[in-house]
Tab-separated table of C-alpha atoms in Angstrom:
chain	number	residue	atom	x	y	z
M	1	MET	CA	-0.442	-39.859	-40.629
M	2	PHE	CA	-1.856	-40.838	-37.065
M	3	THR	CA	-2.653	-38.233	-34.381
M	4	PRO	CA	-2.707	-39.545	-31.030
M	5	LEU	CA	-5.453	-38.871	-28.644
M	6	ALA	CA	-5.227	-36.557	-26.061
M	7	ILE	CA	-6.560	-39.022	-23.224
M	8	PRO	CA	-6.332	-42.612	-23.934
M	9	LEU	CA	-9.409	-44.495	-25.449
M	10	ASN	CA	-10.425	-47.344	-22.985
M	11	ASN	CA	-13.869	-48.385	-21.257
M	12	ASP	CA	-13.493	-46.347	-18.430
M	13	THR	CA	-13.644	-43.634	-21.535
M	14	VAL	CA	-15.658	-44.236	-23.793
M	15	THR	CA	-19.478	-44.216	-22.342
M	16	PRO	CA	-22.868	-43.920	-24.320
M	17	GLY	CA	-23.146	-40.628	-21.966
M	18	PHE	CA	-25.853	-38.610	-21.225
M	19	LEU	CA	-26.439	-38.269	-25.216
M	20	GLY	CA	-27.326	-41.980	-25.573
M	21	PHE	CA	-29.545	-42.187	-22.291
M	22	GLY	CA	-31.472	-39.305	-23.829
M	23	VAL	CA	-32.120	-41.097	-27.338
M	24	VAL	CA	-33.186	-44.303	-25.328
M	25	ILE	CA	-35.481	-42.193	-23.210
M	26	ALA	CA	-37.227	-40.412	-26.187
M	27	LEU	CA	-37.174	-43.775	-28.276
M	28	GLY	CA	-39.443	-45.546	-25.053
M	29	VAL	CA	-41.708	-42.220	-24.936
M	30	ALA	CA	-41.992	-42.049	-28.369
M	31	LEU	CA	-43.548	-46.104	-28.497
M	32	PHE	CA	-45.137	-45.517	-25.299
M	33	PHE	CA	-47.457	-42.993	-27.534
M	34	LEU	CA	-47.372	-44.516	-30.858
M	35	LEU	CA	-49.192	-47.808	-28.597
M	36	ARG	CA	-51.474	-45.445	-27.270
M	37	SER	CA	-52.882	-44.328	-30.099
M	38	MET	CA	-52.260	-47.576	-31.955
M	39	ASN	CA	-54.718	-48.865	-28.786
M	40	LYS	CA	-57.373	-46.353	-29.658
M	41	GLN	CA	-57.655	-46.759	-33.442
M	42	ILE	CA	-57.677	-50.540	-33.030
M	43	SER	CA	-60.533	-50.181	-30.862
M	44	ARG	CA	-62.492	-48.187	-33.226
M	45	ILE	CA	-62.445	-50.573	-35.547
M	46	GLU	CA	-66.092	-52.842	-36.290
M	47	ALA	CA	-65.492	-56.214	-37.293
M	48	PRO	CA	-68.895	-57.703	-38.750
M	49	LYS	CA	-70.324	-60.323	-36.773
M	50	GLU	CA	-70.782	-64.251	-37.932
M	51	ALA	CA	-74.534	-64.104	-38.608
M	52	GLU	CA	-73.697	-60.583	-40.575
M	53	LEU	CA	-71.461	-63.189	-42.678
M	54	LYS	CA	-73.213	-66.018	-43.067
M	55	GLN	CA	-76.264	-63.227	-44.391
M	56	ALA	CA	-74.171	-61.682	-46.903
M	57	GLU	CA	-72.987	-65.100	-48.115
M	58	TRP	CA	-76.199	-66.751	-48.292
M	59	GLU	CA	-77.634	-63.052	-50.491
M	60	ARG	CA	-74.631	-63.241	-52.476
M	61	ALA	CA	-75.870	-67.175	-53.150
M	62	ASN	CA	-79.345	-66.485	-53.648
M	63	PRO	CA	-80.216	-63.298	-55.688
M	64	VAL	CA	-83.394	-61.793	-55.246
M	65	PRO	CA	-85.205	-61.041	-58.781
M	66	THR	CA	-85.796	-57.292	-59.533
M	67	ASP	CA	-88.436	-56.089	-62.021
M	68	ASP	CA	-86.137	-56.077	-64.412
M	69	GLU	CA	-85.635	-59.442	-64.581
M	70	PRO	CA	-87.297	-62.524	-65.221
M	71	ALA	CA	-87.933	-64.528	-62.206
M	72	PRO	CA	-86.341	-68.407	-62.268
M	73	THR	CA	-88.947	-70.732	-63.725
M	74	GLU	CA	-88.748	-74.330	-63.552
M	75	PRO	CA	-86.153	-76.914	-65.816
M	76	ASN	CA	-90.199	-77.734	-67.430
M	77	GLY	CA	-90.768	-74.063	-68.233
M	78	LYS	CA	-93.476	-73.167	-65.701
M	79	ALA	CA	-92.872	-70.652	-63.159
M	80	PRO	CA	-93.031	-71.994	-59.494
């Protein structure tokens, strides 16, 4: 059955109180340190420059023949 409470509940008696305030403050402090750590990690990342990307793309498109591979020939069968 329903047991009546000693204190009637209304907007004046039900508040978040110090516990709720402490939880919000703790979340704010944790967020501050997480963001600071994230900024440090992001600043350590070295992104390749555009010239390096173009050079790598060119090297993939035009491979250098090694000693094991024959040099490319002209369509008529002669070496360039």
